[in-house]
XYZ file of C-alpha atoms in Angstrom:
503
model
C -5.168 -30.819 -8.950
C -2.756 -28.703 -10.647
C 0.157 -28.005 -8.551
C 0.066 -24.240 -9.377
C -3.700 -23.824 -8.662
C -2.586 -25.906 -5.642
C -0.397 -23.637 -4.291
C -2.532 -20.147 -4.985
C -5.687 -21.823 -3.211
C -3.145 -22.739 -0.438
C -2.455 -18.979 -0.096
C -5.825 -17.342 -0.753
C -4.907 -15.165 -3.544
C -8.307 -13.141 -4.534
C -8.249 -12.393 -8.669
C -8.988 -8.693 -9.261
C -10.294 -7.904 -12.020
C -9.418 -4.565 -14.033
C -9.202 -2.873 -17.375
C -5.675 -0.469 -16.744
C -2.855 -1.979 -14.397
C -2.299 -0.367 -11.415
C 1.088 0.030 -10.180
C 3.693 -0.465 -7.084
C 7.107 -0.450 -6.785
C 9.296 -3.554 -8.018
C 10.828 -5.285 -5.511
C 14.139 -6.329 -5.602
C 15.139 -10.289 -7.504
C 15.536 -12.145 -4.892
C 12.094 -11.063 -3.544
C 10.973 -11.849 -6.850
C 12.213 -15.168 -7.335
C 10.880 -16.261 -4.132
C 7.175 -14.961 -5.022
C 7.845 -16.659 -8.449
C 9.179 -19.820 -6.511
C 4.868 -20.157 -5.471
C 4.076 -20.603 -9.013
C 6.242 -23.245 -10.456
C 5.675 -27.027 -11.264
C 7.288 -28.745 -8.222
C 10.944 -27.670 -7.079
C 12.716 -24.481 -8.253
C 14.183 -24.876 -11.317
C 12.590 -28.451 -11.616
C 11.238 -28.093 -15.242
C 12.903 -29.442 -18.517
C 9.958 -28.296 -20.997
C 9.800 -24.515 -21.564
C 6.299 -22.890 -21.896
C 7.227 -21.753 -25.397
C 8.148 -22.354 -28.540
C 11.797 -21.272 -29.270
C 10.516 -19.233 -32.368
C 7.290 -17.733 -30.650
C 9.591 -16.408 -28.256
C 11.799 -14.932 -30.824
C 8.977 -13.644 -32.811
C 7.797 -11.990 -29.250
C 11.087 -9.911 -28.203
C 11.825 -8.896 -31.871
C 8.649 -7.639 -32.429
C 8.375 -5.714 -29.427
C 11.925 -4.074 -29.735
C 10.945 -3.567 -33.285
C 7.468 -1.205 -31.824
C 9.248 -0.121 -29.211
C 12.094 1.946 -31.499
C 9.885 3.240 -33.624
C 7.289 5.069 -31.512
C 5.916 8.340 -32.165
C 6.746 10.888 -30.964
C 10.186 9.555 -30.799
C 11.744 8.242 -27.581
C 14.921 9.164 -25.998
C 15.295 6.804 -23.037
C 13.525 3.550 -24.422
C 15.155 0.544 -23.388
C 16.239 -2.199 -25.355
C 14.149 -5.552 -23.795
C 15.484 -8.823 -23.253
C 13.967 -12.046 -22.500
C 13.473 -13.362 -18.563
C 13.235 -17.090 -17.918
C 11.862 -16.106 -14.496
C 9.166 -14.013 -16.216
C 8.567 -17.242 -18.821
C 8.123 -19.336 -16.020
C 5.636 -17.060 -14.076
C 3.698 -16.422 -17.138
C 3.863 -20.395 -17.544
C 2.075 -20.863 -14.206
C -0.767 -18.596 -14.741
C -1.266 -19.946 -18.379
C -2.254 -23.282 -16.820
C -4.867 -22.168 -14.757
C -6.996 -21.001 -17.719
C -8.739 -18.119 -16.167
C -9.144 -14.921 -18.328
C -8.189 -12.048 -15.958
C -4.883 -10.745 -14.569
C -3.019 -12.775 -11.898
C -2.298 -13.807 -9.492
C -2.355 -11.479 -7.047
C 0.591 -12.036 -5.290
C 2.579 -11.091 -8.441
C 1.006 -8.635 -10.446
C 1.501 -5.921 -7.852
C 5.323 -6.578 -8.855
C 4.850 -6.973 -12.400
C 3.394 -5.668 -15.838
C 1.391 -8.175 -17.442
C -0.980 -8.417 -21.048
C -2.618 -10.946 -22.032
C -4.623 -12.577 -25.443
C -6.673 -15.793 -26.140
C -8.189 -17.221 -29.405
C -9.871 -19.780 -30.772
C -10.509 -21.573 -34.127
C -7.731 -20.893 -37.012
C -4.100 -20.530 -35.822
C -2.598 -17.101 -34.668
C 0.896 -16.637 -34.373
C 1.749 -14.958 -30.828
C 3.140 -11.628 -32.783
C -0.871 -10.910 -34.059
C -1.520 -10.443 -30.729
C 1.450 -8.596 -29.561
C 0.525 -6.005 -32.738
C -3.048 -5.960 -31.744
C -1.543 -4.947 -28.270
C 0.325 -2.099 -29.907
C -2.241 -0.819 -32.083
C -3.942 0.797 -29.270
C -1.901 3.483 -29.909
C -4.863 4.905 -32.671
C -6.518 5.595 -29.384
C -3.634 7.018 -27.343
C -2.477 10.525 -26.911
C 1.095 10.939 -25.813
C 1.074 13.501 -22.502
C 3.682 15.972 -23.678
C 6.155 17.741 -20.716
C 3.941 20.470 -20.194
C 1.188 19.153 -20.223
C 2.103 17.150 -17.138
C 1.474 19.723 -14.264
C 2.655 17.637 -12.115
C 0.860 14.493 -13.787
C -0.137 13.235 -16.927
C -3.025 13.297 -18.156
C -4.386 9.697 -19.308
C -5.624 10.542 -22.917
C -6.657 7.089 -23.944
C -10.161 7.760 -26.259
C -10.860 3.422 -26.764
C -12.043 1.301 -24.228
C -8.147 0.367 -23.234
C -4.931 1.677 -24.226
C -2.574 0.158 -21.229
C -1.542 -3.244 -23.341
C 0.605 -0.363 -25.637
C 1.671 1.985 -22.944
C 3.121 -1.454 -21.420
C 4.892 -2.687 -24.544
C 6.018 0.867 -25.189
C 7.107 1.593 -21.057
C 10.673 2.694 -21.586
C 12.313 1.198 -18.527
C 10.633 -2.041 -18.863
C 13.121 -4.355 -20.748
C 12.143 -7.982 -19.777
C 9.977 -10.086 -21.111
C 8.373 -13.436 -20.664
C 5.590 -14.832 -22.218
C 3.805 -18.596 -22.317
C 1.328 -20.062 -24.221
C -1.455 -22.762 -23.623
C -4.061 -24.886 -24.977
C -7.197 -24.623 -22.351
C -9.293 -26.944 -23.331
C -12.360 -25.278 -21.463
C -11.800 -21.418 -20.555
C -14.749 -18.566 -19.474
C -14.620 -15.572 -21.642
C -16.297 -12.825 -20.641
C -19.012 -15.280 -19.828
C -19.290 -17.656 -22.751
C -17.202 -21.125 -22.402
C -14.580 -21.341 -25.562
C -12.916 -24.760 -25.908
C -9.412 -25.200 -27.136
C -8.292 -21.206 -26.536
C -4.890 -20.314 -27.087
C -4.330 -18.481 -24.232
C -1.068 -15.878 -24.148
C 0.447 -14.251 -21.419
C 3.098 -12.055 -21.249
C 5.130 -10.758 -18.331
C 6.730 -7.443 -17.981
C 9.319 -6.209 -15.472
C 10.164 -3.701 -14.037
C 6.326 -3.015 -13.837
C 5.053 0.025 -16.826
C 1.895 1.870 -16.271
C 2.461 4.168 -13.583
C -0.700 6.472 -13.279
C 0.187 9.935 -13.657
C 3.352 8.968 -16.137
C 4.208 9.105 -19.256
C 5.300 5.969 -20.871
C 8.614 7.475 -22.292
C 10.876 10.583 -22.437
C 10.626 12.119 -26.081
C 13.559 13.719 -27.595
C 16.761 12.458 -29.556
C 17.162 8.611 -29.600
C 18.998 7.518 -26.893
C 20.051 11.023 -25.412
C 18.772 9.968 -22.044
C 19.601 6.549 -21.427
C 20.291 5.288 -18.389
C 24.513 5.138 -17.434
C 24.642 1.115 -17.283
C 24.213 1.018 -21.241
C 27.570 3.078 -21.426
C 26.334 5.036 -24.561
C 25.132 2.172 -26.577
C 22.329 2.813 -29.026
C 20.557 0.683 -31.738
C 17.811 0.794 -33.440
C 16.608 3.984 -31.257
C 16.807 1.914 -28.218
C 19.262 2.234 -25.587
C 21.561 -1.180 -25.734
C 24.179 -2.912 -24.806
C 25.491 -6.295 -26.377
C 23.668 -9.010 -24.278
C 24.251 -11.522 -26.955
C 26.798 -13.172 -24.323
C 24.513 -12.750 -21.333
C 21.218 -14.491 -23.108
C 22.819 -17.016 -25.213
C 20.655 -18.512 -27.872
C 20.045 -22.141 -27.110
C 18.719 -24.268 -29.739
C 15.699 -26.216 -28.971
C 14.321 -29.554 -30.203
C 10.343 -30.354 -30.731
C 10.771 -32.293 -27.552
C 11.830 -29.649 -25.316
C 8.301 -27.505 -25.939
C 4.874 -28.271 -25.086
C 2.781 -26.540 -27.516
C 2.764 -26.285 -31.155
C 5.011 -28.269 -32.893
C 5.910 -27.519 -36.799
C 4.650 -30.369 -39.051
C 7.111 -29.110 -41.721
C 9.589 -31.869 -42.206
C 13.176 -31.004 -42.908
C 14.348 -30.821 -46.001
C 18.014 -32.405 -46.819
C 19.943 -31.757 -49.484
C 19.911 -34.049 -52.582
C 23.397 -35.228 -54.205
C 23.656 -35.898 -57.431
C 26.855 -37.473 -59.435
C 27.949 -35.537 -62.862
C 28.213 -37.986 -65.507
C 31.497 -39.192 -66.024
C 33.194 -37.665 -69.225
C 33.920 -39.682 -72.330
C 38.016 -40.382 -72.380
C 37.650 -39.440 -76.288
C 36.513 -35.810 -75.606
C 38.491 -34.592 -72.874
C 37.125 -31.839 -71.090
C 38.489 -28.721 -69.532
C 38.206 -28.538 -65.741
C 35.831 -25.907 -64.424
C 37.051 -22.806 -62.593
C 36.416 -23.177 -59.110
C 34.899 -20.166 -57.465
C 36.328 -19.002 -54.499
C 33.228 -18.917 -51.646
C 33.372 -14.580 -51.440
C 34.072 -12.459 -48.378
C 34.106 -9.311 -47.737
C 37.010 -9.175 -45.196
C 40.752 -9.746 -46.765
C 43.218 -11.541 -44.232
C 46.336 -9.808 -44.974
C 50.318 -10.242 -43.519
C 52.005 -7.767 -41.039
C 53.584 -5.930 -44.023
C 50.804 -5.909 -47.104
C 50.159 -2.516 -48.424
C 47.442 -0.634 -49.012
C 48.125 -0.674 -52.802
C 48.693 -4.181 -53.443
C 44.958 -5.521 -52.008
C 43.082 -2.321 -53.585
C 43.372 -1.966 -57.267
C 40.256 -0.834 -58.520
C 38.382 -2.534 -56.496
C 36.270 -1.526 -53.117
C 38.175 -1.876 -50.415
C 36.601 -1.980 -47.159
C 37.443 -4.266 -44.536
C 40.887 -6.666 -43.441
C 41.978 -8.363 -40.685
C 45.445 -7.924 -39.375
C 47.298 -10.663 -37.825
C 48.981 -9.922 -34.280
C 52.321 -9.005 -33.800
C 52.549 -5.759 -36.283
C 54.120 -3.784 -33.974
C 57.349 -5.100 -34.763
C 57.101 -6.107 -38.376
C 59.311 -4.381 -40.953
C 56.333 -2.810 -43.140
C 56.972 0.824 -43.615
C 54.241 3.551 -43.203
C 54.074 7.038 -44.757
C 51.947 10.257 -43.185
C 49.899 10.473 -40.429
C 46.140 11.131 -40.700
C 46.632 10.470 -43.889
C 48.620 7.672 -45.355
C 49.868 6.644 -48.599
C 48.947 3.833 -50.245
C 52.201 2.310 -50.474
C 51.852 2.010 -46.631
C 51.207 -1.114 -44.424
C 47.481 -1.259 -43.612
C 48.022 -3.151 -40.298
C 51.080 -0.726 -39.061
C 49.064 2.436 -40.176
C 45.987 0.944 -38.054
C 48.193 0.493 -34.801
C 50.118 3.750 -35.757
C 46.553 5.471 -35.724
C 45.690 4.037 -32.717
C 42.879 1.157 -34.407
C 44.379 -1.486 -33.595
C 46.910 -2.469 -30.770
C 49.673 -5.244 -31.837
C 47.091 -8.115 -30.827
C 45.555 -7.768 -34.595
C 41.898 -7.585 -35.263
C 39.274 -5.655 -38.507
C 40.075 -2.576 -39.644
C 38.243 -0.570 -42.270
C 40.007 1.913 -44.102
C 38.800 4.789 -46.856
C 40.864 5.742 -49.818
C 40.775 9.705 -49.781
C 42.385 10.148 -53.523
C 45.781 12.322 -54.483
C 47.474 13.705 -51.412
C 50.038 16.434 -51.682
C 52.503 15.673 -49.128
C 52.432 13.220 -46.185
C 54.010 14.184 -42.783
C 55.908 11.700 -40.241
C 55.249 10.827 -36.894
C 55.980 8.298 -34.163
C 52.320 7.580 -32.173
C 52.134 4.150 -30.460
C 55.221 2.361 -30.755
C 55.426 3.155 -34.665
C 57.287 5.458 -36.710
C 55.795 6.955 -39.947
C 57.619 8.433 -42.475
C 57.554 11.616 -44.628
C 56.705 11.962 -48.441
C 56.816 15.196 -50.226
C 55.350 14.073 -53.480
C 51.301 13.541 -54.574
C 50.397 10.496 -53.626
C 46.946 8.500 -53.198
C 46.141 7.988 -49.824
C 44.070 6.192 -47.338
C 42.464 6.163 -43.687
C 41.725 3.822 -41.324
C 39.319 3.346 -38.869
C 37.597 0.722 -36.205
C 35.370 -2.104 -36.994
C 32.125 -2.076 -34.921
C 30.690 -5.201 -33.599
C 26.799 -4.964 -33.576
C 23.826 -7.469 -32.686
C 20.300 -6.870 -35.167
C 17.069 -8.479 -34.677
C 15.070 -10.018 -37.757
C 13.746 -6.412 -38.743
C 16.825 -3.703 -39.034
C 17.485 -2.800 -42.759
C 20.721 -1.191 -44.522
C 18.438 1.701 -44.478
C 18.248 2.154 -41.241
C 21.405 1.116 -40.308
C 24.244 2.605 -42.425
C 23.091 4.168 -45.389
C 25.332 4.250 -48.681
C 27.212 7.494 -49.264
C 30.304 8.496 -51.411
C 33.073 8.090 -50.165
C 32.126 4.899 -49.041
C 30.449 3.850 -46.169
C 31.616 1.589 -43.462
C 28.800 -0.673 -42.004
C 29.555 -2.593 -38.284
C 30.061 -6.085 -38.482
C 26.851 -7.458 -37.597
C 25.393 -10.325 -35.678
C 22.453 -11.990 -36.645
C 19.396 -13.944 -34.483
C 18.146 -17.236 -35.547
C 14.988 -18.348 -36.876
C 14.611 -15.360 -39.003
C 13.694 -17.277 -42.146
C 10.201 -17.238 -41.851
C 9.437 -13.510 -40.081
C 6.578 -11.866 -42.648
C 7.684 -10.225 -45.705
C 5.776 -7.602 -44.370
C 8.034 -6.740 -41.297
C 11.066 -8.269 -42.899
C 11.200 -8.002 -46.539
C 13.989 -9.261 -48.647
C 14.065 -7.173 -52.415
C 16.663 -8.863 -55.474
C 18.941 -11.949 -55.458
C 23.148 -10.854 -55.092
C 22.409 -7.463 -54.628
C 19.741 -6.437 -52.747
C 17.840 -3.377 -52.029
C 18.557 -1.334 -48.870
C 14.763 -1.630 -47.636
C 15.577 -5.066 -47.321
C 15.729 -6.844 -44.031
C 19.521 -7.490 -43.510
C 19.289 -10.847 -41.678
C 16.700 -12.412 -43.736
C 19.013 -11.265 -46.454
C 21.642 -13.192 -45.051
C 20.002 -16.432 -45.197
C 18.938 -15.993 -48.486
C 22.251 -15.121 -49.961
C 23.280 -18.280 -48.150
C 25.461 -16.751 -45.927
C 23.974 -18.055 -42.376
C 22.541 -21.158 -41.337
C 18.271 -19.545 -40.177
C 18.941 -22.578 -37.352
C 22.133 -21.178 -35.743
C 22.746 -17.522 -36.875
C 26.193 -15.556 -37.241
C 28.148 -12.683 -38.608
C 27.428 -11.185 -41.756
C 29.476 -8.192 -43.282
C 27.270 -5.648 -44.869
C 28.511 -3.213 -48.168
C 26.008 0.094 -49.220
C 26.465 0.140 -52.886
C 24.582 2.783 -55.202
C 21.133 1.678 -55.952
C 20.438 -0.881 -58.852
C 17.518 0.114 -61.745
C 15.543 -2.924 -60.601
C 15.703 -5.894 -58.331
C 14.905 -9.739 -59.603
C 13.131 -11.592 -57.297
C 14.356 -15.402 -56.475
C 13.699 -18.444 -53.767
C 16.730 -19.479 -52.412
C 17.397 -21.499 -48.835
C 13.498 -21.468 -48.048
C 13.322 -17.026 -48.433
C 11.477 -15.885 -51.330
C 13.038 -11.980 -52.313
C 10.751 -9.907 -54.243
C 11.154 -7.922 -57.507
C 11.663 -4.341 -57.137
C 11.180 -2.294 -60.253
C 12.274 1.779 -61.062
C 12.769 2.215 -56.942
C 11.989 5.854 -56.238
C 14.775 6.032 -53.460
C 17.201 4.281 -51.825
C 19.879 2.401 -52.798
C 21.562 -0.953 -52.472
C 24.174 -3.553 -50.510
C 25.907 -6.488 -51.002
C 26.293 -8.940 -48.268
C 28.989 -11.592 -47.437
C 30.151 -14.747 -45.155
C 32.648 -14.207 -42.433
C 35.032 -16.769 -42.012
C 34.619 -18.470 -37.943
């Protein structure tokens, strides 16, 4: 008998079956863990194999943060949502017993929970997650006054509780498993080999009487603990240390497996050249970033002739250095970039990015002493410059330039940006990738990123970002397994570039 089905027999859990989840309060996690404790395979903590694939779980979380920032009308207190092994493992449990109806008993009182099954050709776990969603054709949001003093459920199809969940602003975990049953009752009829999906939400959404969100200005109303942070309309904070991403092999999961072999690189050997017709030696491109390292004392002028200049990392220790500075607010470009940042206050003397914006001809520049460094004063017209902080910022498959930092004169400064794995093979549809080198700003920026060859889709990384003004067209390409698409006479929009960033 199955040690899970053991244990719920054991404490004569009775399944209750319902159409809209009814709701209690959370408890708090150590109560939790001890209810989930009932519903694992042997010993706390005992299992190696996780319930789901690595990129079915990514596909899950990005998806739902993706519907969950762009609700109508718009939210101002939705939550960004992270994944929960404890939830995984819960959902895990019930998975195995195979039986189509919310459960067990125990725990849904303390949790949200949806749920999918299939049969026949393959579904990918986000078909059902969007089928979830969709629900909201049938779902009128309860506006403020409307609520006198509850909301009025305005839900016209026979369910609309798998979106309200999904769209429940203070829920932000997530855990979801998948299994084969190889005999399950459906409404009735027997289906063999169902896919059967279930997804675990906490803190617990669908409160009668509630709305599922606050509307009003993205992220106006988020809770203190994010300290301000916003992205993507959804309150956030950077969890990319708290969850790390931890790469998975085909033997730590026990359901689908990709039959796609890996591809390796092929070397070949240029032919060697004849000694009677010597050749020239080929130019060897430089591999291009976006971010200059520059000394203690380099000037603004001497790294920014012509070109853009965005983005350079100082060194530590500029406090001290001898490289003069001239104005304050402003600063001419003879100055040093790194002083002028700590001078400014963007940087302190341990180094780090700063981005600065050339502001043209200046008539005079005034002197100042602000942090430890003196500025001088210079009467004449001069070009200057300004600096300001680099932004660290962590994207999910979907987020586009558009969206993120769109390209205006004078130029733009995008956040350095982090980027998920696995986003390689995300649908052109949610994550689109327009032109080869430059790329369109509807494009997704991460998906970008592995096609320009500038991430690994296994591990990830940082990727700098630079809105340029939009191209007439867009050529198309395949490059590192992403096919971009051709984009011709775009109506709107414009374009970026996108580079490396040296570990």
């Amino acid at each position: 008998m199955n040690p899970a089905l053991h244990w719920i027999l054991r404490l004569g859990c009775v399944l209750l079956l319902t159409k809209a989840a009814k709701c209690f309060i959370l408890p708090n996690s150590s109560h939790l863990e001890s209810i989930l404790s009932k519903y694992q395979d042997g010993e706390i903590n005992s299992r190696s194999k996780r319930a789901i694939l690595f990129s079915d779980r990514q596909e899950i979380l990005m998806l739902h943060n993706k519907l969950r920032g762009q609700v109508y009308p718009v939210a101002s207190n939705m939550e960004y949502m992270t994944w929960d092994d404890e939830l995984e493992r819960s959902a895990h449990a019930w998975a195995q017993q195979c039986i189509w109806d919310h459960g067990p008993s125990a725990l849904i009182r303390s949790i949200g929970q949806n749920l999918a099954v299939h049969w026949g050709r393959y579904r990918s776990p986000a078909f059902h997650v969007q089928s979830w969603y969709d629900e909201v054709k049938d779902y009128t949001y309860p506006y403020p006054h409307e609520c006198n003093p509850w909301c009025p459920d305005k839900c016209t199809g026979a369910m609309c509780t798998h979106y309200t969940q999904i769209v429940w602003a203070t829920t932000n975990k997530i855990g979801c498993a998948v299994n084969v049953c190889k005999q399950m009752n459906v409404w009735g009829e027997i289906w063999e080999n169902a896919v059967y999906l279930v997804c675990n939400y906490s803190p617990k959404g669908n409160w009668i009487g509630e709305a599922p969100y606050k509307t009003g200005r993205p992220c106006s109303e988020c809770p203190p603990s994010y300290g301000g942070g916003c992205q993507n309309n959804l309150c956030y904070k950077d969890y990319r240390y708290e969850d790390p991403i931890v790469t998975e092999t085909d033997e730590t999961n026990e359901v689908e497996i990709s039959q796609v072999a890996e591809q390796k690189p092929v070397r070949f050997n240029l032919p060697e050249s004849k000694a009677n017709k010597p050749t020239k030696p080929k130019k060897v491109i430089p591999e291009s970033y976006m971010t200059q390292v520059i000394t203690c004392e380099t000037k603004m002028r001497d790294k920014c002739r012509g070109s853009t200049c965005n983005r350079y990392l100082c060194p530590a220790g500029c406090l001290y250095s001898k490289g003069k500075i001239f104005g304050t607010f402003y600063y001419e470009s003879s100055s040093s970039i790194c002083r002028a940042a700590i001078h400014y206050g963007t940087l302190d003397n341990k180094g780090g990015l700063v981005d600065i914006t050339r502001k043209g001809r200046t008539p005079a520049f005034v002197k100042s002493t602000r942090n430890g460094v003196e500025s001088f004063r210079k009467s004449k017209p001069s070009n200057a410059f300004m600096v300001s902080k680099v932004t660290t910022q962590t994207l999910d498959c979907y987020t586009t330039v558009a969206e993120l930092c769109q390209f205006k004169k004078p130029a733009t400064h995008c956040p350095r940006i982090y980027c998920p794995a696995h986003c390689k093979d995300e649908p052109s549809y949610w994550a689109p990738v327009f032109g080869t080198n430059v790329y369109a700003d509807s494009s997704s920026i991460c998906k970008t990123a592995v096609h320009a060859g500038v991430i690994p889709d296994e591990r990830g990384g940082f990727v700098d970002v630079m809105p340029v003004e939009k191209k007439k067209s867009y050529v198309g390409s395949l490059k590192n397994g992403v096919q971009s698409e051709s984009l011709k006479n775009p109506a709107d929009g414009n374009a970026f570039r996108i580079f490396a960033v040296k570990q």
